[in-house]
């Protein structure tokens, strides 16, 4: 039945749901940065309680009635955007039966512990039964959610991470990219061992202060953000006006801390740039994980690993730490060394995406039943041989290296590569729009770039789909070419 107040009532209910979500994020932030270890169980109970309340609110039949009562068409783009995403969230939340949701949550918490142990002991067989359980539950979850006739189970799971991403759309981009990256590996001149000396063993506290200075220069606002330190750097939003990020300290070399700090700061700048007028609404939210990742990779790789950046930053480092004899070209070469390795998180820009393709193909095969969980190590090793030319020496350095599948996160990995591709395509568009960009980066001036990112991407929130946003910003659909051009240029390959 038509209800003239339906839109406003939906907005109010979703505002409440968003407030609970950001409250959970506060507890999560505290858990990662401050919480004493004796509080683990109590914190899990607190988070569990909030999850139950949130789920109840999300699946309240009144929301279904209100959505059905929206007979008038949306008044503007913002309403259309919000209604579209509220409907999708409702469908998703109500299609998965509660017993399945509980089974998934329990299976993944047990599987995560089993994975940790199996990785430490390099005993895949101990993890295999958990993976079997998870794959079959995820398959049931996908069936409950559903997918388009032309699609497959993977699509239903991936939709949660990047709206509109399907196995077919990912394959269309990945297939040519894989061939080009495999060919590129053979063409990149073999890296010499690192010659960058003098950035090891710098005092941790001084590193942190120095990097905070860089984050400020990049545009991070301490009025609406906090920076702390943690072992695994991350970024999280606690609601409007409150973005938290962490950096590592006590690193063997400043270079590692620098890369991860610029990465997390890229995520944080995106969150700080979302339109606060639409806080708590889809219109004011980030546009899926691929676009989120594009913002971190753009700062980490296209700014922080550029020659221009190193010509400016080498002098800054030398001055701050009183170091003599640092050479910008040597440091630039060092942060861009390329070498196929076994570990995804240590991979360079030219090999990273091959690691992602292996995972995408294998999780797709697991979900489709084309690969049995027990056969994963052999399939994994064969893919590494084909794509990266190396074979893992054990499963800990092979199929047990990532936490994602043990958490039940299937359909997630491609967002990293799509993030890389969007980053390259956005950065190429930024260079066209800002002809002095390189000079600006070369003098530590980042405001024009951030202003452009704010206008082109951040302020649009979720108004467009990721694919539409790409066309809107760059004039072209997503393609592998800008990233391949970037890599060829970086490594001096024709
Ligand atoms: Zn990231």
Short mmCIF file of C-alpha atoms and ligand atoms in Angstrom, two decimals:
data_model
loop_
_atom_site.label_atom_id
_atom_site.label_comp_id
_atom_site.label_asym_id
_atom_site.label_seq_id
_atom_site.Cartn_x
_atom_site.Cartn_y
_atom_site.Cartn_z
CA UNK A 1 0.00 0.00 0.00
CA UNK A 2 1.30 3.43 -0.92
CA UNK A 3 2.72 5.40 2.00
CA UNK A 4 3.60 9.09 1.48
CA UNK A 5 6.09 8.99 4.37
CA UNK A 6 7.79 5.78 3.27
CA UNK A 7 11.01 7.41 2.06
CA UNK A 8 11.54 9.42 5.26
CA UNK A 9 10.74 6.43 7.46
CA UNK A 10 13.22 4.30 5.52
CA UNK A 11 15.85 7.03 5.88
CA UNK A 12 15.29 7.17 9.65
CA UNK A 13 15.52 3.40 10.04
CA UNK A 14 18.70 3.19 7.97
CA UNK A 15 20.21 6.06 9.91
CA UNK A 16 19.71 3.98 13.08
CA UNK A 17 21.26 0.93 11.41
CA UNK A 18 24.23 3.03 10.27
CA UNK A 19 24.70 4.39 13.81
CA UNK A 20 24.87 0.87 15.18
CA UNK A 21 27.34 -0.06 12.43
CA UNK A 22 29.64 2.81 13.32
CA UNK A 23 29.35 1.92 17.01
CA UNK A 24 30.57 -1.56 16.14
CA UNK A 25 33.46 0.05 14.28
CA UNK A 26 34.45 1.94 17.44
CA UNK A 27 34.66 -1.37 19.30
CA UNK A 28 36.65 -2.89 16.43
CA UNK A 29 39.12 0.02 16.41
CA UNK A 30 39.58 -0.27 20.16
CA UNK A 31 40.12 -4.02 19.83
CA UNK A 32 42.91 -3.54 17.27
CA UNK A 33 44.70 -0.67 18.98
CA UNK A 34 44.06 -0.54 22.75
CA UNK A 35 42.10 -3.45 24.14
CA UNK A 36 43.86 -5.68 26.69
CA UNK A 37 44.03 -9.37 25.74
CA UNK A 38 41.88 -10.45 28.70
CA UNK A 39 38.92 -8.62 27.13
CA UNK A 40 38.71 -10.86 24.03
CA UNK A 41 35.63 -12.82 25.08
CA UNK A 42 33.72 -9.85 26.41
CA UNK A 43 34.43 -7.90 23.23
CA UNK A 44 33.26 -10.81 21.06
CA UNK A 45 30.03 -10.90 23.11
CA UNK A 46 29.55 -7.14 22.72
CA UNK A 47 30.07 -7.30 18.97
CA UNK A 48 27.84 -10.38 18.69
CA UNK A 49 25.05 -8.59 20.55
CA UNK A 50 25.27 -5.57 18.23
CA UNK A 51 25.29 -7.87 15.19
CA UNK A 52 22.08 -9.56 16.37
CA UNK A 53 20.34 -6.22 16.98
CA UNK A 54 21.48 -4.90 13.59
CA UNK A 55 20.30 -8.03 11.79
CA UNK A 56 16.91 -7.76 13.47
CA UNK A 57 16.58 -4.14 12.35
CA UNK A 58 17.72 -4.95 8.81
CA UNK A 59 15.20 -7.77 8.43
CA UNK A 60 12.27 -6.06 10.18
CA UNK A 61 9.25 -6.76 7.93
CA UNK A 62 8.35 -3.06 8.28
CA UNK A 63 11.27 -2.27 5.96
CA UNK A 64 9.84 -4.58 3.31
CA UNK A 65 6.44 -2.87 3.72
CA UNK A 66 7.99 0.60 3.44
CA UNK A 67 9.92 -0.39 0.31
CA UNK A 68 6.72 -1.77 -1.19
CA UNK A 69 4.94 1.45 -0.21
CA UNK A 70 7.31 3.59 -2.30
CA UNK A 71 4.97 4.03 -5.23
CA UNK A 72 6.09 7.50 -6.25
CA UNK A 73 9.24 7.59 -8.29
CA UNK A 74 12.32 9.04 -6.66
CA UNK A 75 12.39 12.80 -6.39
CA UNK A 76 16.08 13.15 -7.32
CA UNK A 77 19.35 11.25 -7.87
CA UNK A 78 20.01 10.97 -4.16
CA UNK A 79 16.66 9.34 -3.44
CA UNK A 80 17.05 7.01 -6.40
CA UNK A 81 20.51 5.98 -5.19
CA UNK A 82 19.35 5.38 -1.62
CA UNK A 83 16.24 3.43 -2.59
CA UNK A 84 18.23 1.24 -4.98
CA UNK A 85 20.75 0.30 -2.29
CA UNK A 86 18.19 -0.09 0.51
CA UNK A 87 16.26 -2.51 -1.68
CA UNK A 88 19.41 -4.50 -2.43
CA UNK A 89 20.41 -4.61 1.24
CA UNK A 90 16.91 -5.77 2.17
CA UNK A 91 16.92 -8.53 -0.44
CA UNK A 92 20.32 -9.73 0.67
CA UNK A 93 19.57 -9.65 4.39
CA UNK A 94 16.24 -11.47 4.07
CA UNK A 95 17.22 -14.11 1.52
CA UNK A 96 19.84 -15.81 3.68
CA UNK A 97 18.01 -17.93 6.31
CA UNK A 98 19.10 -17.25 9.88
CA UNK A 99 20.35 -20.81 10.50
CA UNK A 100 22.64 -20.51 7.47
CA UNK A 101 23.97 -17.13 8.62
CA UNK A 102 24.70 -18.55 12.07
CA UNK A 103 26.33 -21.69 10.57
CA UNK A 104 28.55 -19.49 8.38
CA UNK A 105 29.62 -17.26 11.22
CA UNK A 106 30.43 -20.24 13.46
CA UNK A 107 32.22 -22.18 10.72
CA UNK A 108 34.40 -19.23 9.81
CA UNK A 109 35.46 -18.47 13.36
CA UNK A 110 36.49 -22.14 13.81
CA UNK A 111 38.12 -22.19 10.36
CA UNK A 112 40.16 -19.05 11.07
CA UNK A 113 41.69 -20.66 14.17
CA UNK A 114 42.33 -23.89 12.23
CA UNK A 115 43.91 -21.93 9.39
CA UNK A 116 46.25 -20.10 11.75
CA UNK A 117 47.45 -23.39 13.21
CA UNK A 118 47.70 -25.14 9.85
CA UNK A 119 49.74 -22.30 8.43
CA UNK A 120 52.10 -22.28 11.42
CA UNK A 121 52.56 -26.07 11.15
CA UNK A 122 52.38 -26.22 7.33
CA UNK A 123 49.68 -28.92 7.56
CA UNK A 124 47.11 -28.29 4.82
CA UNK A 125 45.30 -31.55 5.61
CA UNK A 126 44.22 -30.14 8.99
CA UNK A 127 42.63 -27.15 7.28
CA UNK A 128 41.06 -29.04 4.34
CA UNK A 129 37.89 -30.23 6.18
CA UNK A 130 37.19 -26.65 7.32
CA UNK A 131 37.62 -25.37 3.79
CA UNK A 132 35.21 -28.06 2.57
CA UNK A 133 32.59 -26.94 5.09
CA UNK A 134 33.06 -23.28 4.22
CA UNK A 135 32.87 -23.83 0.47
CA UNK A 136 29.63 -25.77 0.80
CA UNK A 137 28.11 -23.13 3.13
CA UNK A 138 29.20 -20.30 0.83
CA UNK A 139 27.69 -22.16 -2.08
CA UNK A 140 24.40 -22.40 -0.16
CA UNK A 141 24.62 -18.70 0.68
CA UNK A 142 25.13 -17.85 -3.00
CA UNK A 143 22.13 -20.01 -3.94
CA UNK A 144 19.99 -18.24 -1.33
CA UNK A 145 20.99 -14.81 -2.67
CA UNK A 146 20.77 -15.80 -6.33
CA UNK A 147 22.51 -14.59 -9.46
CA UNK A 148 21.65 -13.65 -13.04
CA UNK A 149 20.81 -16.45 -15.49
CA UNK A 150 24.00 -15.82 -17.42
CA UNK A 151 26.11 -15.81 -14.26
CA UNK A 152 27.35 -18.19 -11.56
CA UNK A 153 27.58 -18.64 -7.78
CA UNK A 154 30.72 -16.48 -7.45
CA UNK A 155 28.73 -13.44 -8.65
CA UNK A 156 26.31 -13.60 -5.72
CA UNK A 157 29.18 -13.48 -3.23
CA UNK A 158 31.22 -10.83 -5.06
CA UNK A 159 28.26 -8.43 -5.18
CA UNK A 160 28.77 -7.73 -1.47
CA UNK A 161 32.25 -6.34 -2.10
CA UNK A 162 31.90 -4.59 -5.43
CA UNK A 163 28.40 -3.93 -6.82
CA UNK A 164 28.06 -5.23 -10.36
CA UNK A 165 31.27 -7.28 -10.35
CA UNK A 166 30.75 -10.73 -11.89
CA UNK A 167 33.04 -13.62 -12.78
CA UNK A 168 32.42 -12.81 -16.46
CA UNK A 169 33.24 -9.10 -16.08
CA UNK A 170 36.39 -9.91 -14.10
CA UNK A 171 37.49 -12.52 -16.65
CA UNK A 172 37.04 -10.06 -19.50
CA UNK A 173 39.59 -7.75 -17.88
CA UNK A 174 41.85 -10.39 -16.35
CA UNK A 175 42.47 -12.57 -19.42
CA UNK A 176 44.26 -9.95 -21.55
CA UNK A 177 45.93 -8.53 -18.43
CA UNK A 178 47.35 -11.93 -17.49
CA UNK A 179 48.90 -12.48 -20.91
CA UNK A 180 50.40 -8.98 -20.90
CA UNK A 181 51.79 -9.32 -17.37
CA UNK A 182 53.33 -12.72 -18.06
CA UNK A 183 54.97 -11.28 -21.18
CA UNK A 184 56.09 -8.18 -19.27
CA UNK A 185 57.87 -10.26 -16.65
CA UNK A 186 60.19 -11.61 -19.31
CA UNK A 187 60.92 -8.11 -20.61
CA UNK A 188 61.65 -6.29 -17.35
CA UNK A 189 65.40 -6.07 -16.84
CA UNK A 190 66.49 -8.27 -13.95
CA UNK A 191 66.66 -6.20 -10.77
CA UNK A 192 69.98 -5.66 -9.13
CA UNK A 193 70.09 -6.27 -5.40
CA UNK A 194 69.05 -3.27 -3.32
CA UNK A 195 71.69 -0.61 -3.02
CA UNK A 196 69.62 1.75 -0.91
CA UNK A 197 71.55 2.07 2.29
CA UNK A 198 70.93 4.24 5.28
CA UNK A 199 67.15 3.91 5.75
CA UNK A 200 67.43 0.97 8.14
CA UNK A 201 67.27 1.27 11.90
CA UNK A 202 65.92 4.83 12.06
CA UNK A 203 64.30 5.59 15.45
CA UNK A 204 60.66 4.38 15.40
CA UNK A 205 59.19 7.42 17.12
CA UNK A 206 60.94 9.77 14.76
CA UNK A 207 59.74 7.69 11.77
CA UNK A 208 56.16 7.98 12.99
CA UNK A 209 56.37 11.78 13.42
CA UNK A 210 58.02 12.15 10.04
CA UNK A 211 55.34 10.07 8.30
CA UNK A 212 52.59 12.00 10.09
CA UNK A 213 54.05 15.10 8.49
CA UNK A 214 53.71 13.49 5.07
CA UNK A 215 50.10 12.41 5.77
CA UNK A 216 49.27 15.99 6.74
CA UNK A 217 50.80 17.21 3.51
CA UNK A 218 48.75 14.66 1.56
CA UNK A 219 45.65 16.26 3.11
CA UNK A 220 44.73 14.03 6.07
CA UNK A 221 42.71 16.10 8.54
CA UNK A 222 43.47 15.60 12.21
CA UNK A 223 40.26 17.45 13.04
CA UNK A 224 38.29 14.55 11.64
CA UNK A 225 40.82 11.77 11.97
CA UNK A 226 43.25 9.97 14.22
CA UNK A 227 46.50 8.20 13.44
CA UNK A 228 47.82 5.42 15.67
CA UNK A 229 50.28 2.58 15.31
CA UNK A 230 49.53 -1.15 14.93
CA UNK A 231 51.31 -4.25 13.63
CA UNK A 232 49.01 -4.57 10.63
CA UNK A 233 48.18 -1.11 9.29
CA UNK A 234 44.52 -0.47 8.48
CA UNK A 235 41.95 2.30 8.09
CA UNK A 236 38.41 2.41 9.42
CA UNK A 237 35.61 4.95 9.52
CA UNK A 238 33.77 5.42 12.81
CA UNK A 239 31.12 7.62 11.23
CA UNK A 240 30.96 11.17 9.98
CA UNK A 241 33.97 13.25 11.02
CA UNK A 242 35.92 10.34 12.48
CA UNK A 243 38.34 8.39 10.30
CA UNK A 244 40.98 6.27 12.00
CA UNK A 245 44.13 4.94 10.40
CA UNK A 246 47.20 3.18 11.69
CA UNK A 247 50.79 2.96 10.55
CA UNK A 248 53.55 0.58 11.45
CA UNK A 249 56.46 1.62 13.54
CA UNK A 250 59.71 -0.04 14.44
CA UNK A 251 60.24 -1.19 10.89
CA UNK A 252 63.64 -2.40 9.75
CA UNK A 253 63.45 0.16 6.97
CA UNK A 254 61.56 3.40 6.57
CA UNK A 255 60.52 2.24 3.08
CA UNK A 256 58.06 -0.42 4.30
CA UNK A 257 56.42 1.95 6.76
CA UNK A 258 56.23 4.63 4.07
CA UNK A 259 54.45 2.42 1.50
CA UNK A 260 51.86 1.11 3.95
CA UNK A 261 51.27 4.57 5.44
CA UNK A 262 50.60 6.15 2.06
CA UNK A 263 48.31 3.23 1.22
CA UNK A 264 46.20 3.58 4.38
CA UNK A 265 46.22 7.37 4.07
CA UNK A 266 44.75 6.98 0.56
CA UNK A 267 41.86 5.01 2.10
CA UNK A 268 41.52 7.64 4.84
CA UNK A 269 41.44 10.58 2.40
CA UNK A 270 38.62 8.86 0.52
CA UNK A 271 36.60 8.41 3.72
CA UNK A 272 37.27 12.02 4.77
CA UNK A 273 36.18 13.23 1.33
CA UNK A 274 32.79 11.47 1.25
CA UNK A 275 29.86 13.95 1.27
CA UNK A 276 28.96 14.45 4.95
CA UNK A 277 25.53 15.86 4.02
CA UNK A 278 24.56 12.26 3.17
CA UNK A 279 26.29 10.58 6.09
CA UNK A 280 24.75 7.21 6.97
CA UNK A 281 23.04 6.93 3.55
CA UNK A 282 24.22 4.92 0.53
CA UNK A 283 24.58 8.25 -1.32
CA UNK A 284 27.28 9.28 1.16
CA UNK A 285 29.05 5.91 1.37
CA UNK A 286 32.16 4.60 -0.34
CA UNK A 287 31.57 3.00 -3.73
CA UNK A 288 32.56 -0.64 -3.14
CA UNK A 289 35.94 -2.09 -2.24
CA UNK A 290 37.54 -1.80 -5.70
CA UNK A 291 37.08 1.97 -5.79
CA UNK A 292 38.22 2.18 -2.16
CA UNK A 293 41.35 0.26 -3.06
CA UNK A 294 41.92 2.49 -6.10
CA UNK A 295 42.39 5.44 -3.76
CA UNK A 296 44.98 3.68 -1.60
CA UNK A 297 46.91 2.30 -4.58
CA UNK A 298 46.87 5.63 -6.38
CA UNK A 299 48.71 7.32 -3.51
CA UNK A 300 50.93 4.36 -2.70
CA UNK A 301 52.02 3.50 -6.25
CA UNK A 302 51.38 6.39 -8.60
CA UNK A 303 52.46 9.13 -6.21
CA UNK A 304 54.69 7.36 -3.67
CA UNK A 305 56.65 5.25 -6.16
CA UNK A 306 57.12 7.95 -8.79
CA UNK A 307 60.45 9.46 -9.74
CA UNK A 308 59.12 12.97 -9.08
CA UNK A 309 58.12 12.03 -5.53
CA UNK A 310 61.54 10.58 -4.75
CA UNK A 311 63.34 13.64 -6.02
CA UNK A 312 61.44 15.69 -3.47
CA UNK A 313 61.25 13.17 -0.65
CA UNK A 314 64.91 12.04 -0.62
CA UNK A 315 65.96 15.54 0.36
CA UNK A 316 63.25 15.61 3.07
CA UNK A 317 64.51 12.33 4.53
CA UNK A 318 68.11 13.46 4.42
CA UNK A 319 67.27 16.69 6.23
CA UNK A 320 65.02 15.13 8.86
CA UNK A 321 67.34 12.27 9.82
CA UNK A 322 70.63 14.05 9.15
CA UNK A 323 71.69 11.49 6.53
CA UNK A 324 74.38 12.07 3.92
CA UNK A 325 74.77 10.41 0.57
CA UNK A 326 71.15 9.40 -0.15
CA UNK A 327 70.49 9.19 -3.87
CA UNK A 328 66.99 9.80 -5.24
CA UNK A 329 67.41 7.62 -8.33
CA UNK A 330 68.71 4.72 -6.25
CA UNK A 331 65.76 4.96 -3.84
CA UNK A 332 63.32 5.26 -6.74
CA UNK A 333 64.81 2.10 -8.31
CA UNK A 334 64.72 0.34 -4.96
CA UNK A 335 61.01 0.90 -4.29
CA UNK A 336 60.22 -0.36 -7.80
CA UNK A 337 62.33 -3.50 -7.92
CA UNK A 338 60.42 -6.29 -9.67
CA UNK A 339 60.84 -9.96 -8.95
CA UNK A 340 58.33 -12.82 -9.04
CA UNK A 341 57.88 -14.16 -5.51
CA UNK A 342 55.62 -16.54 -3.62
CA UNK A 343 53.97 -14.08 -1.24
CA UNK A 344 51.17 -11.78 -2.41
CA UNK A 345 51.62 -9.06 0.18
CA UNK A 346 55.30 -8.70 -0.69
CA UNK A 347 54.74 -8.55 -4.46
CA UNK A 348 55.73 -5.55 -6.58
CA UNK A 349 53.38 -3.71 -8.95
CA UNK A 350 54.30 -5.78 -12.02
CA UNK A 351 53.67 -9.18 -10.42
CA UNK A 352 51.01 -8.45 -7.77
CA UNK A 353 48.00 -8.99 -10.00
CA UNK A 354 49.16 -12.42 -11.11
CA UNK A 355 48.80 -13.52 -7.47
CA UNK A 356 45.22 -12.24 -7.52
CA UNK A 357 44.36 -14.06 -10.74
CA UNK A 358 45.46 -17.37 -9.26
CA UNK A 359 43.16 -16.84 -6.28
CA UNK A 360 40.22 -15.70 -8.43
CA UNK A 361 40.40 -18.73 -10.71
CA UNK A 362 40.73 -21.16 -7.83
CA UNK A 363 37.90 -19.77 -5.69
CA UNK A 364 35.65 -19.74 -8.72
CA UNK A 365 36.51 -23.39 -9.42
CA UNK A 366 35.92 -24.30 -5.75
CA UNK A 367 32.47 -22.69 -5.77
CA UNK A 368 31.50 -24.24 -9.09
CA UNK A 369 32.58 -27.68 -7.88
CA UNK A 370 35.31 -27.93 -10.52
CA UNK A 371 38.00 -28.11 -7.85
CA UNK A 372 37.80 -30.18 -4.66
CA UNK A 373 39.14 -28.37 -1.57
CA UNK A 374 41.54 -31.28 -0.94
CA UNK A 375 43.14 -30.74 -4.34
CA UNK A 376 43.80 -27.06 -3.71
CA UNK A 377 47.59 -27.31 -3.05
CA UNK A 378 48.31 -29.01 -6.39
CA UNK A 379 46.12 -26.59 -8.31
CA UNK A 380 47.67 -23.63 -6.50
CA UNK A 381 51.22 -24.76 -7.24
CA UNK A 382 50.43 -25.44 -10.90
CA UNK A 383 49.00 -21.91 -11.26
CA UNK A 384 52.08 -20.35 -9.65
CA UNK A 385 54.29 -22.27 -12.07
CA UNK A 386 52.26 -21.08 -15.05
CA UNK A 387 51.79 -17.44 -14.05
CA UNK A 388 54.82 -16.57 -11.95
CA UNK A 389 57.29 -19.23 -13.04
CA UNK A 390 57.93 -20.43 -9.49
CA UNK A 391 56.64 -23.25 -7.31
CA UNK A 392 55.92 -22.81 -3.60
CA UNK A 393 58.29 -24.77 -1.38
CA UNK A 394 55.46 -25.54 1.04
CA UNK A 395 51.76 -24.81 1.59
CA UNK A 396 52.43 -22.17 4.26
CA UNK A 397 54.07 -20.13 1.49
CA UNK A 398 51.45 -21.37 -0.95
CA UNK A 399 47.71 -21.83 -0.56
CA UNK A 400 47.74 -21.22 3.22
CA UNK A 401 49.24 -17.73 3.07
CA UNK A 402 46.04 -15.62 3.07
CA UNK A 403 43.41 -15.33 5.79
CA UNK A 404 40.52 -14.47 3.39
CA UNK A 405 39.02 -17.87 2.57
CA UNK A 406 39.17 -19.02 6.20
CA UNK A 407 37.06 -15.96 7.08
CA UNK A 408 34.56 -16.96 4.42
CA UNK A 409 35.58 -13.99 2.22
CA UNK A 410 35.19 -15.49 -1.26
CA UNK A 411 34.72 -13.12 -4.18
CA UNK A 412 36.93 -10.52 -2.49
CA UNK A 413 40.39 -10.92 -4.03
CA UNK A 414 39.67 -9.35 -7.46
CA UNK A 415 38.86 -6.02 -5.75
CA UNK A 416 42.62 -5.61 -5.20
CA UNK A 417 43.41 -5.89 -8.91
CA UNK A 418 40.39 -3.87 -9.99
CA UNK A 419 41.62 -1.27 -7.49
CA UNK A 420 45.01 -1.25 -9.22
CA UNK A 421 43.37 -0.87 -12.63
CA UNK A 422 41.05 1.95 -11.51
CA UNK A 423 44.01 3.66 -9.82
CA UNK A 424 46.03 3.68 -13.05
CA UNK A 425 43.09 4.83 -15.14
CA UNK A 426 42.15 7.59 -12.65
CA UNK A 427 45.74 8.75 -12.35
CA UNK A 428 46.12 8.96 -16.13
CA UNK A 429 42.95 11.10 -16.21
CA UNK A 430 44.32 13.29 -13.38
CA UNK A 431 47.50 13.88 -15.40
CA UNK A 432 45.42 14.99 -18.37
CA UNK A 433 43.38 17.34 -16.19
CA UNK A 434 46.41 18.67 -14.26
CA UNK A 435 49.27 19.24 -16.71
CA UNK A 436 51.61 20.33 -13.86
CA UNK A 437 50.88 17.31 -11.70
CA UNK A 438 54.35 15.82 -11.94
CA UNK A 439 56.01 19.11 -10.99
CA UNK A 440 53.59 19.49 -8.11
CA UNK A 441 54.40 16.00 -6.78
CA UNK A 442 58.07 16.79 -7.31
CA UNK A 443 57.78 19.68 -4.89
CA UNK A 444 55.59 17.91 -2.32
CA UNK A 445 52.45 19.79 -3.36
CA UNK A 446 49.48 17.40 -3.26
CA UNK A 447 46.50 19.74 -2.90
CA UNK A 448 45.63 19.95 -6.62
CA UNK A 449 45.54 16.13 -6.89
CA UNK A 450 43.44 15.73 -3.76
CA UNK A 451 41.04 18.45 -4.90
CA UNK A 452 40.63 16.64 -8.21
CA UNK A 453 40.02 13.29 -6.47
CA UNK A 454 37.47 14.92 -4.16
CA UNK A 455 35.48 16.41 -7.04
CA UNK A 456 35.77 13.49 -9.41
CA UNK A 457 35.40 10.55 -7.02
CA UNK A 458 34.98 11.20 -3.29
CA UNK A 459 32.04 13.60 -3.36
CA UNK A 460 30.08 11.34 -5.69
CA UNK A 461 29.81 8.70 -2.97
CA UNK A 462 27.75 5.83 -4.37
CA UNK A 463 25.73 7.94 -6.79
CA UNK A 464 27.06 5.99 -9.79
CA UNK A 465 28.00 2.32 -10.02
CA UNK A 466 31.79 1.72 -10.04
CA UNK A 467 31.67 1.07 -13.79
CA UNK A 468 29.66 4.24 -14.45
CA UNK A 469 32.01 6.24 -12.23
CA UNK A 470 34.97 5.05 -14.28
CA UNK A 471 33.37 6.29 -17.52
CA UNK A 472 32.31 9.53 -15.83
CA UNK A 473 35.83 10.28 -14.58
CA UNK A 474 38.00 8.94 -17.40
CA UNK A 475 35.69 8.88 -20.43
CA UNK A 476 36.32 5.13 -20.92
CA UNK A 477 35.16 1.86 -19.37
CA UNK A 478 37.67 0.10 -17.13
CA UNK A 479 40.59 -1.31 -19.09
CA UNK A 480 43.98 -2.84 -18.36
CA UNK A 481 45.80 -0.51 -20.76
CA UNK A 482 46.48 2.44 -18.42
CA UNK A 483 48.10 0.15 -15.85
CA UNK A 484 50.11 -1.69 -18.49
CA UNK A 485 51.31 1.66 -19.88
CA UNK A 486 52.27 2.74 -16.39
CA UNK A 487 54.25 -0.47 -15.77
CA UNK A 488 55.98 -0.35 -19.16
CA UNK A 489 57.03 3.23 -18.52
CA UNK A 490 58.15 2.48 -15.00
CA UNK A 491 60.39 -0.34 -16.13
CA UNK A 492 61.55 1.23 -19.39
CA UNK A 493 59.96 -1.46 -21.54
CA UNK A 494 58.76 -0.38 -25.01
ZN1 LIG B 1 43.92 -1.28 0.89
#
